[in-house]
Coordinates of C-alpha atoms in Angstrom, one line a residue:
X1 CA -89.3 56.7 -54.8
X2 CA -87.1 54.5 -52.8
X3 CA -87.7 50.7 -53.6
X4 CA -85.9 49.5 -50.4
X5 CA -87.6 52.0 -48.0
X6 CA -91.4 52.4 -48.6
X7 CA -92.6 56.1 -48.7
X8 CA -95.6 56.7 -46.9
X9 CA -97.5 60.0 -47.8
X10 CA -99.9 61.5 -45.2
X11 CA -102.2 63.9 -46.9
X12 CA -103.5 66.0 -44.0
X13 CA -102.4 66.8 -40.6
X14 CA -105.5 66.5 -38.7
X15 CA -106.9 63.8 -36.1
X16 CA -106.2 60.9 -38.5
X17 CA -103.1 62.4 -40.5
X18 CA -101.3 63.5 -37.2
X19 CA -102.4 60.2 -35.2
X20 CA -101.4 57.8 -38.0
X21 CA -98.0 59.3 -38.6
X22 CA -97.6 59.5 -34.8
X23 CA -98.0 55.7 -35.0
X24 CA -95.5 55.3 -37.6
X25 CA -92.8 57.7 -36.4
X26 CA -90.8 54.8 -34.7
X27 CA -90.7 52.8 -37.9
X28 CA -89.5 56.0 -39.7
X29 CA -86.8 56.7 -37.1
X30 CA -85.4 53.3 -37.6
X31 CA -85.2 53.6 -41.1
X32 CA -87.9 51.0 -41.9
X33 CA -90.1 53.3 -43.8
X34 CA -90.1 57.1 -44.8
X35 CA -93.2 59.1 -43.7
X36 CA -94.2 62.7 -45.5
X37 CA -97.0 64.6 -43.8
X38 CA -98.5 67.5 -46.2
X39 CA -100.9 70.1 -44.6
X40 CA -101.3 73.8 -45.1
X41 CA -101.0 74.1 -41.2
X42 CA -98.0 73.2 -39.2
X43 CA -100.1 72.2 -36.1
X44 CA -103.0 69.8 -35.5
X45 CA -105.8 71.7 -33.6
X46 CA -107.4 69.6 -30.8
X47 CA -111.1 70.9 -31.6
X48 CA -112.9 69.7 -28.5
X49 CA -111.0 72.1 -26.7
X50 CA -111.7 75.1 -28.9
X51 CA -114.8 76.2 -26.8
X52 CA -112.5 76.2 -23.7
X53 CA -109.8 78.0 -25.6
X54 CA -112.6 80.6 -26.6
X55 CA -113.8 81.0 -23.1
X56 CA -110.3 81.4 -21.6
X57 CA -110.3 78.3 -19.6
X58 CA -107.3 76.9 -21.7
X59 CA -104.3 78.8 -23.2
X60 CA -104.8 78.8 -27.2
X61 CA -101.3 77.3 -27.7
X62 CA -102.0 74.6 -25.7
X63 CA -104.9 73.1 -27.8
X64 CA -102.7 72.9 -30.9
X65 CA -100.0 70.2 -31.4
X66 CA -96.9 71.3 -33.3
X67 CA -96.5 68.6 -36.2
X68 CA -92.8 68.7 -36.8
X69 CA -92.0 68.8 -32.9
X70 CA -94.4 65.7 -32.4
X71 CA -93.6 64.0 -35.4
X72 CA -89.6 63.4 -34.9
X73 CA -88.5 61.2 -37.9
X74 CA -91.2 62.3 -40.1
X75 CA -91.1 65.0 -42.9
X76 CA -93.7 67.6 -42.6
X77 CA -94.5 69.8 -45.8
X78 CA -96.5 73.0 -45.3
X79 CA -98.5 72.9 -48.3
X80 CA -101.7 72.0 -50.1
X81 CA -102.3 68.7 -51.8
X82 CA -104.2 69.7 -55.0
X83 CA -104.5 66.5 -56.7
X84 CA -103.8 62.7 -56.4
X85 CA -102.9 60.4 -59.4
X86 CA -102.8 57.1 -57.6
X87 CA -102.6 55.2 -60.8
X88 CA -99.1 56.5 -61.2
X89 CA -98.7 57.0 -57.1
X90 CA -98.1 60.9 -57.5
X91 CA -99.6 63.8 -55.6
X92 CA -99.3 67.4 -56.6
X93 CA -98.3 69.8 -53.8
X94 CA -98.9 73.4 -53.8
X95 CA -96.4 74.9 -51.2
X96 CA -96.8 78.0 -49.3
X97 CA -94.5 79.9 -51.8
X98 CA -93.4 78.8 -55.2
X99 CA -94.7 76.8 -57.8
X100 CA -96.7 73.5 -57.6
X101 CA -94.5 70.3 -57.6
X102 CA -95.2 66.5 -57.9
X103 CA -94.4 64.2 -54.8
X104 CA -94.1 60.4 -55.5
X105 CA -95.0 57.8 -52.9
X106 CA -95.4 54.0 -52.3
X107 CA -98.5 54.1 -50.0
X108 CA -101.1 57.0 -49.5
X109 CA -103.3 57.9 -46.4
X110 CA -105.7 60.2 -47.4
X111 CA -106.8 62.2 -44.3
X112 CA -108.0 65.5 -45.6
X113 CA -110.9 66.0 -43.1
X114 CA -113.7 67.9 -43.4
X115 CA -114.5 71.4 -44.0
X116 CA -117.7 73.7 -42.8
X117 CA -120.6 72.8 -44.5
X118 CA -122.4 76.1 -45.6
X119 CA -125.6 77.2 -47.6
X120 CA -126.2 80.0 -50.1
X121 CA -127.6 82.1 -47.2
X122 CA -127.5 85.8 -48.1
X123 CA -124.7 87.6 -45.9
X124 CA -123.5 84.4 -44.6
X125 CA -120.0 84.4 -46.2
X126 CA -119.4 88.2 -45.3
X127 CA -121.0 88.5 -41.8
X128 CA -120.4 84.8 -39.9
X129 CA -117.4 83.1 -38.8
X130 CA -116.8 79.4 -38.4
X131 CA -115.6 77.4 -35.3
X132 CA -113.0 74.9 -36.7
X133 CA -109.6 76.1 -35.8
X134 CA -107.9 78.0 -33.1
X135 CA -107.7 81.3 -34.9
X136 CA -111.5 81.2 -35.5
X137 CA -112.1 80.4 -31.7
X138 CA -109.8 83.1 -30.3
X139 CA -111.2 85.6 -32.9
X140 CA -114.6 84.8 -31.8
X141 CA -113.3 85.5 -28.0
X142 CA -112.0 88.7 -28.8
X143 CA -115.2 89.7 -30.9
X144 CA -117.3 88.9 -27.6
X145 CA -115.5 90.8 -25.5
X146 CA -114.7 93.7 -27.9
X147 CA -118.6 93.9 -28.4
X148 CA -118.9 94.4 -24.5
X149 CA -116.6 97.2 -24.8
X150 CA -118.5 98.9 -27.6
X151 CA -121.7 98.3 -25.9
X152 CA -120.4 99.8 -22.8
X153 CA -119.4 102.9 -24.6
X154 CA -122.1 103.2 -27.0
X155 CA -125.3 105.5 -25.9
X156 CA -127.4 104.6 -28.9
X157 CA -129.8 102.1 -27.8
X158 CA -130.1 100.5 -31.2
X159 CA -126.4 99.9 -31.8
X160 CA -126.0 98.8 -28.3
X161 CA -128.6 96.1 -28.6
X162 CA -126.9 94.8 -31.8
X163 CA -123.6 94.8 -30.2
X164 CA -125.0 92.6 -27.3
X165 CA -126.9 89.9 -29.6
X166 CA -125.0 86.8 -30.4
X167 CA -126.3 84.2 -32.7
X168 CA -125.0 80.8 -33.2
X169 CA -126.4 78.5 -36.0
X170 CA -126.1 74.6 -35.3
X171 CA -127.0 72.5 -32.6
X172 CA -124.3 70.1 -32.5
X173 CA -121.4 69.5 -30.2
X174 CA -119.3 72.7 -31.7
X175 CA -122.4 75.0 -31.7
X176 CA -123.6 74.0 -28.4
X177 CA -120.4 73.8 -26.4
X178 CA -119.1 77.3 -28.1
X179 CA -122.4 78.8 -27.3
X180 CA -122.7 77.9 -23.8
X181 CA -118.9 78.4 -22.9
X182 CA -119.0 81.9 -24.4
X183 CA -122.0 82.8 -22.9
X184 CA -120.6 81.7 -19.4
X185 CA -117.5 84.0 -20.0
X186 CA -119.5 87.0 -21.3
X187 CA -121.6 86.8 -18.1
X188 CA -118.7 86.4 -15.9
X189 CA -117.3 89.7 -17.8
X190 CA -120.3 91.6 -17.3
X191 CA -119.5 92.2 -13.6
X192 CA -116.5 94.7 -14.6
X193 CA -119.1 96.9 -16.4
X194 CA -121.2 99.2 -14.5
X195 CA -123.7 99.7 -17.1
X196 CA -124.0 95.9 -18.8
X197 CA -126.1 93.2 -16.8
X198 CA -126.4 89.6 -18.1
X199 CA -129.7 90.1 -19.1
X200 CA -129.0 92.9 -21.4
X201 CA -127.2 90.5 -23.4
X202 CA -129.1 88.0 -26.0
X203 CA -127.6 84.7 -26.9
X204 CA -129.6 83.0 -29.6
X205 CA -129.1 79.3 -30.9
X206 CA -130.6 78.5 -34.1
X207 CA -131.2 75.0 -35.1
X208 CA -133.0 73.5 -38.0
X209 CA -134.3 70.1 -36.4
X210 CA -136.4 69.6 -33.4
X211 CA -133.5 68.7 -30.7
X212 CA -130.0 69.7 -30.2
X213 CA -126.9 67.3 -29.1
X214 CA -128.5 64.3 -30.7
X215 CA -125.2 62.1 -29.8
X216 CA -126.2 62.3 -26.0
X217 CA -129.7 61.3 -26.7
X218 CA -133.2 63.0 -26.8
X219 CA -133.5 63.2 -22.8
X220 CA -130.0 64.9 -22.3
X221 CA -130.9 67.0 -25.5
X222 CA -134.0 68.3 -23.9
X223 CA -132.3 68.9 -20.4
X224 CA -129.4 70.8 -22.2
X225 CA -132.4 73.0 -23.8
X226 CA -133.9 73.7 -20.5
X227 CA -130.6 74.4 -18.7
X228 CA -129.8 77.0 -21.4
X229 CA -132.9 78.5 -21.3
X230 CA -132.7 79.0 -17.7
X231 CA -129.9 80.9 -18.2
X232 CA -132.0 83.3 -20.5
X233 CA -130.6 82.0 -23.6
X234 CA -132.9 81.7 -26.5
X235 CA -133.1 78.3 -28.3
X236 CA -135.0 78.3 -31.4
X237 CA -135.6 74.7 -32.8
X238 CA -137.1 73.9 -36.1
X239 CA -135.8 77.2 -37.3
X240 CA -133.6 78.3 -40.1
X241 CA -131.4 81.2 -40.6
X242 CA -132.8 82.8 -44.1
X243 CA -130.3 85.9 -44.1
X244 CA -127.9 87.9 -42.5
X245 CA -127.1 90.8 -44.9
X246 CA -125.5 93.6 -42.9
X247 CA -125.9 92.0 -39.8
X248 CA -129.8 91.9 -40.0
X249 CA -130.7 88.4 -39.0
X250 CA -133.7 87.0 -40.6
X251 CA -135.1 83.7 -39.2
X252 CA -137.6 81.0 -40.8
X253 CA -140.0 81.8 -37.9
X254 CA -140.3 85.3 -39.1
X255 CA -138.2 87.2 -36.5
X256 CA -135.7 89.7 -37.4
X257 CA -133.2 91.5 -35.6
X258 CA -129.6 92.9 -35.7
X259 CA -126.7 91.1 -34.4
X260 CA -123.0 92.0 -34.6
X261 CA -121.9 88.3 -33.9
X262 CA -123.1 85.4 -36.0
X263 CA -121.2 82.2 -35.7
X264 CA -122.0 79.0 -38.2
X265 CA -121.4 75.8 -36.9
X266 CA -124.2 73.7 -38.8
X267 CA -122.4 70.7 -39.7
X268 CA -119.5 69.6 -41.8
X269 CA -118.9 68.0 -45.1
X270 CA -116.0 66.1 -46.5
X271 CA -113.2 68.0 -48.0
X272 CA -113.9 68.8 -51.7
X273 CA -110.4 68.3 -52.6
X274 CA -111.1 64.7 -52.8
X275 CA -112.7 65.6 -56.2
X276 CA -109.1 65.9 -57.3
X277 CA -108.4 62.4 -57.0
X278 CA -108.8 59.0 -58.8
X279 CA -110.2 57.5 -55.7
X280 CA -113.9 56.1 -55.4
X281 CA -116.3 58.4 -53.6
X282 CA -119.9 58.1 -52.3
X283 CA -122.9 60.3 -52.6
X284 CA -121.4 62.6 -50.0
X285 CA -118.2 63.0 -51.5
X286 CA -116.5 60.8 -49.0
X287 CA -113.8 58.3 -49.9
X288 CA -115.2 54.7 -50.1
X289 CA -113.4 52.3 -47.6
X290 CA -113.3 48.6 -46.6
X291 CA -113.5 47.8 -43.0
X292 CA -109.6 47.4 -42.8
X293 CA -109.3 51.2 -43.9
X294 CA -108.0 50.3 -47.4
X295 CA -109.7 52.6 -50.0
X296 CA -112.1 50.5 -51.9
X297 CA -110.7 48.8 -55.2
X298 CA -107.2 50.0 -55.1
X299 CA -104.2 48.7 -53.3
X300 CA -101.5 50.8 -51.1
X301 CA -104.1 53.6 -50.4
X302 CA -105.9 54.2 -47.0
X303 CA -108.2 56.7 -45.6
X304 CA -110.1 57.4 -42.4
X305 CA -112.1 60.1 -40.3
X306 CA -114.5 62.4 -41.6
X307 CA -113.3 62.1 -45.2
X308 CA -113.9 58.5 -45.2
X309 CA -117.1 56.0 -45.3
X310 CA -115.8 53.4 -43.2
X311 CA -118.1 50.4 -42.3
X312 CA -119.2 50.3 -38.8
X313 CA -118.8 46.5 -37.9
X314 CA -120.8 47.1 -34.5
X315 CA -123.8 48.1 -36.5
X316 CA -126.6 45.7 -37.6
X317 CA -128.0 48.1 -40.3
X318 CA -125.0 48.6 -42.5
X319 CA -124.2 52.2 -40.9
X320 CA -120.9 53.7 -41.3
X321 CA -118.6 55.2 -38.5
X322 CA -119.7 58.4 -37.4
X323 CA -117.5 61.5 -38.1
X324 CA -116.2 62.0 -34.6
X325 CA -113.0 62.5 -32.7
X326 CA -113.8 59.1 -30.8
X327 CA -113.5 57.1 -34.1
X328 CA -110.9 59.3 -35.8
X329 CA -108.3 58.6 -33.2
X330 CA -109.0 54.9 -33.2
X331 CA -109.1 54.5 -36.9
X332 CA -105.9 56.4 -37.0
X333 CA -104.1 53.8 -34.6
X334 CA -105.5 51.1 -36.5
X335 CA -104.4 52.4 -39.8
X336 CA -100.7 53.0 -38.8
X337 CA -100.7 49.4 -37.4
X338 CA -102.2 48.1 -40.5
X339 CA -99.5 49.9 -42.8
X340 CA -96.7 48.5 -40.7
X341 CA -98.5 45.0 -41.2
X342 CA -98.5 45.1 -44.9
X343 CA -94.9 46.5 -45.1
X344 CA -94.0 43.3 -43.1
X345 CA -96.0 41.3 -45.5
X346 CA -98.9 40.5 -43.2
X347 CA -102.8 41.1 -43.8
X348 CA -104.6 44.4 -42.5
X349 CA -107.0 44.0 -39.7
X350 CA -110.3 45.4 -39.6
X351 CA -111.4 48.5 -37.6
X352 CA -114.1 47.8 -34.9
X353 CA -115.1 49.9 -32.2
X354 CA -118.4 50.4 -30.5
X355 CA -119.5 53.9 -29.6
X356 CA -119.1 54.1 -25.9
X357 CA -120.9 57.5 -25.6
X358 CA -120.8 61.2 -25.8
X359 CA -119.6 64.4 -23.5
X360 CA -120.6 67.9 -23.7
X361 CA -119.5 71.0 -21.7
X362 CA -122.2 73.5 -21.2
X363 CA -119.7 76.1 -19.3
X364 CA -117.6 76.2 -16.1
X365 CA -118.9 73.1 -14.0
X366 CA -121.7 72.3 -16.3
X367 CA -122.1 69.5 -18.7
X368 CA -124.0 66.5 -20.0
X369 CA -122.7 63.1 -20.9
X370 CA -124.0 59.8 -21.8
X371 CA -121.5 56.8 -21.5
X372 CA -122.7 53.1 -21.7
X373 CA -126.1 54.0 -21.6
X374 CA -125.8 55.7 -18.2
X375 CA -126.9 59.5 -18.3
X376 CA -125.1 62.2 -16.4
X377 CA -125.8 65.9 -15.7
X378 CA -124.0 68.8 -14.1
X379 CA -120.8 69.0 -12.4
X380 CA -119.9 65.3 -12.7
X381 CA -120.5 65.1 -16.6
X382 CA -118.5 68.5 -16.9
X383 CA -115.6 66.6 -15.1
X384 CA -115.9 63.6 -17.3
X385 CA -115.8 66.0 -20.2
X386 CA -112.3 67.3 -19.2
X387 CA -111.1 64.1 -18.0
X388 CA -111.9 62.4 -21.2
X389 CA -110.6 64.9 -23.6
X390 CA -107.3 65.5 -21.6
X391 CA -106.6 61.8 -22.0
X392 CA -107.2 61.9 -25.7
X393 CA -105.1 65.1 -26.5
X394 CA -101.7 63.9 -27.9
X395 CA -98.2 64.1 -26.1
X396 CA -97.5 64.2 -22.4
X397 CA -96.4 67.9 -23.0
X398 CA -99.9 69.2 -24.1
X399 CA -101.5 67.0 -21.4
X400 CA -99.6 68.8 -18.6
X401 CA -100.0 72.2 -19.9
X402 CA -103.8 72.0 -20.2
X403 CA -103.8 70.5 -16.6
X404 CA -101.8 73.4 -15.4
X405 CA -104.2 75.9 -17.1
X406 CA -107.1 74.4 -15.2
X407 CA -105.2 74.1 -12.0
X408 CA -104.4 77.9 -12.0
X409 CA -107.7 78.7 -12.6
X410 CA -108.7 77.3 -9.4
X411 CA -106.5 80.0 -7.7
X412 CA -107.1 83.0 -10.1
X413 CA -110.2 84.6 -11.7
X414 CA -111.1 83.9 -15.2
X415 CA -109.2 86.3 -17.7
X416 CA -111.6 88.2 -19.9
X417 CA -109.2 90.7 -21.6
X418 CA -109.8 91.3 -25.3
X419 CA -107.1 91.2 -27.8
X420 CA -109.2 92.3 -30.6
X421 CA -106.5 94.4 -32.2
X422 CA -104.4 91.2 -32.9
X423 CA -106.6 91.0 -36.1
X424 CA -105.4 94.6 -37.4
X425 CA -102.0 95.1 -35.7
X426 CA -101.0 97.8 -38.1
X427 CA -103.8 100.0 -37.7
X428 CA -102.1 102.2 -35.0
X429 CA -99.0 102.3 -37.0
X430 CA -101.2 103.6 -40.1
X431 CA -102.8 106.4 -38.2
X432 CA -99.6 107.3 -37.0
X433 CA -98.1 107.7 -40.3
X434 CA -101.2 109.4 -41.9
X435 CA -101.2 112.2 -39.1

């Protein structure tokens, strides 16, 4: 620990961690502070673009931001923080290889984010996939296209039906956008198969509540359900997944069927690694924070984003800020500014942002949006979705690459090539070695 130059430890390289370090990088390059970012991944994933990456509208590498390239002046450690002892200002770091070690700091930013919130459903861990990182998105894209290949080459009607059945659990942003974008891609891909028609596929969205996309309001949520059903997509509201052992899907409404593809997007929860810290947590496992993003009851510790309970100063009901990218990005900017203020001996300022609305894509040229109370549907909403998110993705490099992907798509047809063998690159070599 260097007394003259404060050491800022950023635990996590997601939205909050990356954007906070991004806001501190200039001070770090000037030698005013030292910044270390610790994350198991060396990239930050811009999750709102995952559905478009899965559907082939955006190059997968363009939805991730390399931390070392972006955070010049900051040290990036590829590892996992397994514990924080803030009383002694020490974090335990488990690197990719080698033994665990301790890392001292002067101030810490807890930005561990969230993980998928799963339930003890039989078969879920074995048969389902998540949708939180680019690897899962591309694996799902490959799986969908691979199932079309299997169905096209499969004479058994039972196996063919299972291959062409795709189940998504969860009616929030991640689930609905992935569901709609991938169906749109698969529908387009069927034109290249002489024995598969769009109506041969079955796309099922399972949602435990009575509505989807609650962020855009009940009217647009109902509109979305109607639009998806017009595309022959099966929307099951007030329905739960009871089991999916060996690909046999059992729903709470009594229906049972086989499906090769099951995607779980039913919410998130605060990272359980927070339990290995001495910070105060709420009943949902989130770090308790003040409005200025300091962790409640301690000094030199900050938090924001999905893993933090931050009071929403624009609410009259004592609510907390919603766990979404809109708040996380803005909280990170305020957090970085507050750290620099404390280094200069100034008091931190409160975070306050009134939620302006939401946008969601439902496939190519289709979407819904609610901004400042105005409801928008169809192509205008889809355009707003793209415009907003390209403005929020970090660095000019990534913005330009995403826009270039979209521009090329205006002149060339959608790419629907499956690269499923990327998940098993050594299979061909093993077969050759055994022959």
